[in-house]
Coordinates of C-alpha atoms in Angstrom, one line a residue:
M29 CA -109.6 106.1 -181.0
G30 CA -109.1 110.3 -181.2
E31 CA -110.1 112.6 -184.0
P32 CA -108.0 111.9 -186.9
E33 CA -105.2 114.6 -188.0
R34 CA -104.1 115.6 -191.9
D35 CA -100.5 116.0 -192.4
Q36 CA -99.4 116.9 -195.7
Q37 CA -95.7 115.4 -196.5
G38 CA -94.8 114.9 -199.9
G39 CA -98.0 115.6 -201.4
A40 CA -100.0 112.7 -199.7
R41 CA -102.0 113.3 -197.2
A42 CA -101.8 110.9 -194.4
A43 CA -104.0 110.3 -191.4
T44 CA -102.9 109.9 -187.9
A45 CA -104.9 109.5 -185.1
V46 CA -104.4 111.5 -181.4
R47 CA -104.6 109.3 -178.7
P48 CA -106.4 110.3 -175.2
S49 CA -103.7 110.1 -172.4
G50 CA -103.8 106.3 -171.1
S51 CA -105.2 104.9 -174.4
V52 CA -103.7 101.6 -175.7
A53 CA -102.2 101.9 -179.4
P54 CA -103.1 99.1 -181.9
D55 CA -99.5 97.9 -181.4
G56 CA -100.1 97.1 -177.4
T57 CA -98.4 100.2 -176.3
T58 CA -99.9 102.7 -173.6
D59 CA -99.4 106.1 -172.6
T60 CA -96.8 106.6 -169.6
A61 CA -98.2 110.0 -168.5
G62 CA -100.8 109.0 -165.9
A63 CA -98.2 106.4 -164.4
E64 CA -95.5 109.3 -164.3
S65 CA -98.2 111.6 -162.7
R66 CA -99.0 109.4 -160.2
A67 CA -95.3 108.4 -159.6
K68 CA -94.8 112.0 -159.0
R69 CA -97.5 112.6 -156.5
A70 CA -96.6 109.7 -154.5
W71 CA -92.5 110.8 -154.3
Q72 CA -94.3 114.2 -153.4
W73 CA -96.2 112.9 -150.7
G74 CA -93.3 110.9 -149.3
W75 CA -90.7 113.5 -149.9
H76 CA -92.9 116.8 -148.7
P77 CA -93.4 115.5 -145.1
L78 CA -89.5 114.1 -144.7
R79 CA -88.5 117.2 -146.0
G80 CA -90.4 119.3 -143.4
H81 CA -88.9 117.2 -140.5
F82 CA -85.5 118.0 -141.5
R83 CA -86.1 121.8 -142.2
S84 CA -88.1 122.2 -138.6
P85 CA -88.2 119.0 -136.8
G86 CA -91.0 120.0 -134.6
H87 CA -91.9 118.3 -131.3
P88 CA -90.9 114.6 -130.8
R89 CA -93.6 112.0 -129.9
L90 CA -92.9 110.2 -126.5
W91 CA -94.2 106.7 -128.0
F92 CA -92.1 107.3 -131.3
E93 CA -89.2 107.8 -129.5
L94 CA -89.0 105.2 -127.0
L95 CA -90.1 102.5 -129.9
L96 CA -87.0 103.7 -132.1
I97 CA -84.9 103.8 -128.9
G98 CA -85.7 100.4 -128.1
I99 CA -85.3 99.0 -131.5
S100 CA -82.2 100.6 -132.5
Y101 CA -80.4 99.5 -129.5
W102 CA -81.9 95.9 -129.8
V103 CA -80.5 95.8 -133.5
Y104 CA -77.2 97.5 -131.8
S105 CA -77.2 94.5 -129.3
L106 CA -77.9 91.7 -131.6
V107 CA -75.0 92.8 -134.6
R108 CA -72.5 93.5 -131.8
N109 CA -72.8 90.1 -130.1
A110 CA -73.6 88.4 -133.0
V111 CA -70.3 89.1 -134.7
P112 CA -68.3 85.9 -135.3
E113 CA -65.3 86.1 -132.0
M114 CA -62.5 85.6 -134.5
Q115 CA -59.8 85.1 -131.5
N116 CA -56.5 85.1 -133.5
R117 CA -57.3 87.8 -135.5
A118 CA -58.4 90.0 -133.0
E119 CA -55.1 89.3 -130.9
R120 CA -52.9 90.0 -133.7
N121 CA -55.1 93.5 -134.1
A122 CA -54.6 94.6 -130.7
H123 CA -50.4 93.3 -131.1
D124 CA -50.7 95.7 -134.5
V125 CA -52.3 98.5 -132.5
W126 CA -49.9 98.3 -129.6
H127 CA -46.9 98.4 -131.5
L128 CA -48.3 101.5 -133.5
E129 CA -48.9 103.2 -130.4
Q130 CA -45.1 102.3 -129.1
T131 CA -44.0 103.6 -132.7
L132 CA -46.0 107.2 -132.2
G133 CA -44.8 107.5 -128.5
F134 CA -48.3 107.4 -126.6
A135 CA -48.2 103.7 -125.1
W136 CA -48.8 104.8 -121.8
E137 CA -51.8 102.3 -121.3
K138 CA -49.7 99.8 -119.5
S139 CA -48.2 102.6 -117.0
I140 CA -52.2 103.9 -116.0
N141 CA -53.2 100.5 -115.9
H142 CA -50.8 99.2 -113.1
A143 CA -50.6 102.9 -111.3
F144 CA -54.3 102.8 -110.5
D145 CA -54.6 99.2 -110.2
S146 CA -52.5 99.7 -107.0
V147 CA -55.3 101.7 -105.3
G148 CA -58.5 98.9 -104.8
W149 CA -60.9 101.7 -104.0
L150 CA -60.1 103.7 -106.6
I151 CA -59.9 100.9 -109.6
T152 CA -63.0 99.5 -108.1
G153 CA -65.4 102.6 -108.6
M154 CA -63.6 102.8 -112.0
N155 CA -64.9 99.5 -112.5
Y156 CA -68.4 100.4 -111.6
Y157 CA -68.2 103.8 -113.9
Y158 CA -67.3 101.9 -116.6
A159 CA -70.0 99.4 -116.6
T160 CA -73.0 101.8 -115.8
L161 CA -72.5 105.2 -116.7
H162 CA -72.5 105.4 -120.4
F163 CA -76.1 104.0 -120.1
I164 CA -77.1 106.3 -117.6
M165 CA -75.4 109.8 -119.0
T166 CA -76.6 108.7 -122.3
I167 CA -80.0 107.8 -121.8
G168 CA -80.2 111.0 -119.2
V169 CA -78.9 113.2 -122.0
L170 CA -81.6 112.4 -124.3
V171 CA -84.1 112.6 -121.8
W172 CA -83.4 115.8 -121.1
L173 CA -83.1 116.7 -124.3
F174 CA -86.5 115.4 -125.1
R175 CA -88.4 117.5 -122.1
T176 CA -86.1 120.9 -122.3
Q177 CA -85.1 121.0 -125.8
P178 CA -87.6 119.6 -128.1
G179 CA -86.6 121.8 -131.2
R180 CA -83.0 120.4 -131.1
Y181 CA -84.0 116.9 -129.9
A182 CA -84.2 115.1 -133.4
A183 CA -80.8 116.4 -135.0
A184 CA -79.1 115.4 -131.8
R185 CA -80.1 112.0 -131.6
F186 CA -79.8 111.6 -135.2
A187 CA -75.9 112.3 -134.6
L188 CA -76.2 109.7 -132.0
F189 CA -77.7 106.9 -134.1
V190 CA -75.3 107.8 -137.0
T191 CA -72.4 107.5 -134.2
T192 CA -73.6 104.4 -133.1
A193 CA -73.9 103.0 -136.6
I194 CA -70.5 103.6 -137.6
A195 CA -69.4 101.5 -134.4
L196 CA -71.4 98.8 -136.1
F197 CA -68.8 98.3 -138.9
G198 CA -65.8 98.6 -137.0
Y199 CA -67.0 95.4 -134.6
Y200 CA -67.6 93.5 -137.5
F201 CA -64.9 94.2 -139.6
Y202 CA -61.8 94.8 -137.3
P203 CA -61.9 92.7 -133.8
L204 CA -59.9 93.9 -131.3
A205 CA -58.7 92.3 -128.1
P206 CA -58.9 94.9 -125.2
P207 CA -55.3 95.2 -123.7
R208 CA -56.7 93.3 -120.7
L209 CA -57.2 89.9 -122.9
M210 CA -53.9 90.6 -125.1
D211 CA -51.9 87.8 -124.8
G212 CA -48.4 88.5 -123.6
G213 CA -49.1 92.6 -122.9
G214 CA -48.8 92.3 -119.1
F215 CA -52.0 94.3 -118.4
V216 CA -53.7 93.6 -115.2
D217 CA -57.6 92.9 -115.7
T218 CA -58.9 94.8 -113.1
V219 CA -62.2 93.3 -113.1
A220 CA -61.0 89.6 -112.6
K221 CA -58.4 90.7 -109.8
H222 CA -61.0 92.7 -107.9
H223 CA -63.8 90.4 -108.5
T224 CA -65.8 93.4 -110.0
W225 CA -67.8 93.5 -112.9
G226 CA -67.0 96.2 -114.7
S227 CA -67.0 94.8 -118.2
M228 CA -69.9 92.5 -119.9
A229 CA -67.2 91.0 -121.8
S230 CA -66.0 89.8 -117.8
G231 CA -66.8 86.9 -115.9
D232 CA -70.2 85.1 -116.3
M233 CA -71.3 87.9 -118.7
A234 CA -68.5 87.0 -121.6
T235 CA -70.5 84.0 -122.8
V236 CA -73.3 86.6 -123.9
S237 CA -71.2 89.2 -125.2
N238 CA -68.7 89.9 -127.7
Q239 CA -65.3 90.3 -126.1
F240 CA -63.5 91.9 -129.0
A241 CA -66.2 94.7 -130.1
A242 CA -63.3 97.0 -128.7
M243 CA -62.3 99.3 -132.0
P244 CA -64.2 102.2 -131.7
S245 CA -65.0 102.7 -127.9
M246 CA -68.4 103.7 -127.9
H247 CA -67.9 105.0 -124.1
I248 CA -65.9 107.6 -125.8
G249 CA -68.2 107.9 -128.4
W250 CA -71.1 108.5 -126.3
S251 CA -69.5 110.5 -123.6
L252 CA -68.1 112.8 -126.3
W253 CA -71.8 113.5 -127.5
C254 CA -73.6 114.1 -124.0
G255 CA -70.4 116.3 -123.1
L256 CA -70.5 118.2 -126.6
T257 CA -74.5 118.2 -126.2
L258 CA -74.5 119.7 -122.9
A259 CA -71.6 122.3 -123.2
F260 CA -73.6 124.0 -126.0
L261 CA -77.1 123.8 -125.2
A262 CA -76.9 123.7 -121.0
R263 CA -77.9 127.3 -119.3
R264 CA -75.6 126.6 -115.9
R265 CA -72.0 127.2 -116.4
W266 CA -71.1 124.9 -114.2
V267 CA -72.9 121.7 -116.0
R268 CA -71.3 122.9 -119.2
V269 CA -67.9 122.8 -117.6
V270 CA -68.3 119.0 -116.2
A271 CA -69.9 118.1 -119.5
L272 CA -66.5 118.5 -120.9
L273 CA -64.7 116.9 -118.0
Y274 CA -66.9 113.8 -118.6
P275 CA -65.4 112.6 -121.7
L276 CA -62.1 113.1 -120.4
A277 CA -62.9 110.8 -116.7
T278 CA -64.1 108.4 -119.2
L279 CA -61.1 108.3 -121.3
L280 CA -59.3 108.0 -118.0
V281 CA -61.5 104.9 -117.2
I282 CA -61.4 103.1 -120.1
V283 CA -57.6 103.0 -119.8
A284 CA -56.8 102.3 -116.3
S285 CA -59.0 99.5 -116.4
A286 CA -57.6 98.4 -119.6
N287 CA -60.2 97.6 -121.3
H288 CA -59.7 100.2 -124.6
F289 CA -56.3 101.3 -125.9
F290 CA -56.0 105.5 -126.9
M291 CA -56.4 104.5 -130.4
D292 CA -60.1 103.0 -129.5
A293 CA -60.9 106.4 -128.0
V294 CA -59.2 108.2 -131.4
A295 CA -61.6 105.7 -133.5
G296 CA -64.5 106.5 -130.9
A297 CA -64.4 110.4 -131.0
T298 CA -64.1 110.2 -135.1
C299 CA -67.7 108.5 -135.0
T300 CA -69.0 111.1 -132.9
G301 CA -67.5 113.7 -135.5
I302 CA -68.9 112.2 -138.2
G303 CA -72.4 112.0 -136.6
L304 CA -72.3 115.2 -135.7
V305 CA -71.7 116.3 -139.4
S306 CA -74.2 114.0 -140.8
S307 CA -76.2 116.0 -138.8
R308 CA -75.6 119.1 -139.9
L309 CA -75.4 117.7 -143.6
V310 CA -79.3 116.4 -143.4
Y311 CA -80.7 119.2 -141.1
R312 CA -78.9 122.1 -142.9
R313 CA -77.9 123.4 -139.6
W314 CA -76.1 122.2 -136.3
V315 CA -78.1 120.8 -133.3
F316 CA -77.5 124.6 -131.2
A317 CA -78.8 126.3 -134.2
F318 CA -82.5 124.8 -133.6
P319 CA -84.5 126.5 -131.7
R320 CA -85.2 125.2 -128.3
S321 CA -88.7 124.6 -128.8
N322 CA -91.1 124.3 -132.2
A323 CA -95.0 124.1 -131.8
E324 CA -95.4 122.3 -135.1
P325 CA -95.1 118.8 -134.8
T326 CA -94.4 116.7 -138.5
T327 CA -96.0 113.4 -139.7
L328 CA -92.2 111.8 -139.5
T329 CA -93.3 111.7 -135.6
G330 CA -96.8 111.0 -136.3
T331 CA -98.5 114.0 -136.5
A332 CA -99.6 116.6 -139.0
P333 CA -96.9 118.5 -141.1
A334 CA -95.5 122.0 -140.0
K335 CA -97.2 124.7 -141.9
G336 CA -95.5 126.0 -144.5
E337 CA -93.1 123.0 -144.5
G338 CA -93.4 122.9 -148.7
D339 CA -93.8 127.2 -148.9
E340 CA -90.7 128.4 -149.2
D341 CA -90.1 127.4 -152.9
T342 CA -93.3 128.8 -153.3
A343 CA -92.8 132.2 -151.7
A344 CA -89.6 132.7 -153.4
V345 CA -90.8 132.1 -156.6
A346 CA -94.2 134.7 -155.8
V347 CA -91.3 137.5 -154.9
A348 CA -89.5 137.0 -157.9
A349 CA -92.3 136.8 -159.8
T350 CA -93.8 140.1 -158.1
A351 CA -90.3 141.9 -158.3
G352 CA -90.6 141.1 -162.1
D353 CA -93.8 142.5 -162.4
A354 CA -92.8 145.6 -160.9
R355 CA -89.9 145.9 -163.2
T356 CA -92.3 145.6 -165.9
D357 CA -94.8 148.4 -164.9
A358 CA -91.6 150.6 -164.6
R359 CA -90.4 149.9 -167.9
T360 CA -94.3 150.2 -169.1
D361 CA -94.7 153.7 -167.6
G362 CA -91.0 154.9 -168.6
R363 CA -92.7 154.2 -172.3
T364 CA -95.8 156.0 -171.5
G365 CA -94.0 159.1 -170.3
T366 CA -91.9 159.6 -173.6
H367 CA -95.4 158.8 -175.8
S368 CA -97.0 161.2 -173.7
D369 CA -94.3 163.8 -174.0
G370 CA -93.9 163.3 -177.9
D371 CA -98.1 164.0 -178.2
A372 CA -97.8 167.1 -176.5
E373 CA -95.0 168.5 -178.4
T374 CA -96.7 167.2 -181.6
D375 CA -99.8 169.4 -180.3
Q376 CA -98.1 172.3 -179.8
D377 CA -96.5 172.3 -183.4
T378 CA -100.1 171.6 -184.4
E379 CA -100.9 175.0 -182.7
R380 CA -98.1 177.1 -183.9
A381 CA -99.2 176.3 -187.8
P382 CA -102.4 178.3 -188.2
V383 CA -100.5 181.2 -186.8
A384 CA -97.6 181.1 -188.6
A385 CA -100.4 180.8 -191.5
N386 CA -102.2 183.7 -190.4
R387 CA -98.9 185.9 -191.0

């Protein structure tokens, strides 16, 4: 118990006890100031490194990135292939999408599919393109960013992860049969016809992969992410031009091989746009606005936080305080100058008074 205090109320003197922080009152209650202080320190301990990472991502760590990408792709594959294969619903959704495109006037997939199917070597190459290049290019761009653009890597990787995460919701809540598997659509399954492996949902791989994870198209989502990343960050002009053509070539491939509708591509591009905007909101600037390299790493990648990660607010307060002190000094100087002038005038009047008396 602490020292008593005397309270004068209504003529009566009541003694109250002042309890130290953390002491227990007679009714069993405890002071929460200590717990609140500990909670605040814990929040600052966790938030300051994270805030420092978002303001200045720093140089990524190889072991951290490999672990993160490996776990993320494992989760992506697990969720994508664990989705219940609701064939009847997927067929209905495919017919709905096909009817919508016919209504809007851009249901050109069947004509493109039949035109390219007539050229055996071309459609075979497209099947292999579809099966491999979206993995190779995406991993290649990530490696290129890691090695040559470490200051921009984290923000770009975040956009890619958000893009992929949104796609998982589409796979689960909107199963969609691709055109080549749609009953009565009249599309050619180029993988089965030309005996190539152009899709994990064809042939022997169909038993271990979800055949109705078509909306949105991550071939478009990932290729658009790769194309925009290279177009903004690459130095050579021809690389930027090829990067912009890459998602367009991917669009042609997914339609010619009858693996996706145009609407799947629109949904995939929308996912990429949301991913890029999400990165902009989290990191407070676009990917290309970061410096190419940042020598200061952050705790989010396993090292010490960057210098000054929490000092911006302190610096702002210091500047404001300095400005306020300067204004106060100026006002004080002004008042001092006014008083000095008044004192000088008083002294002059005092000196003139004896002279007038002598006269």
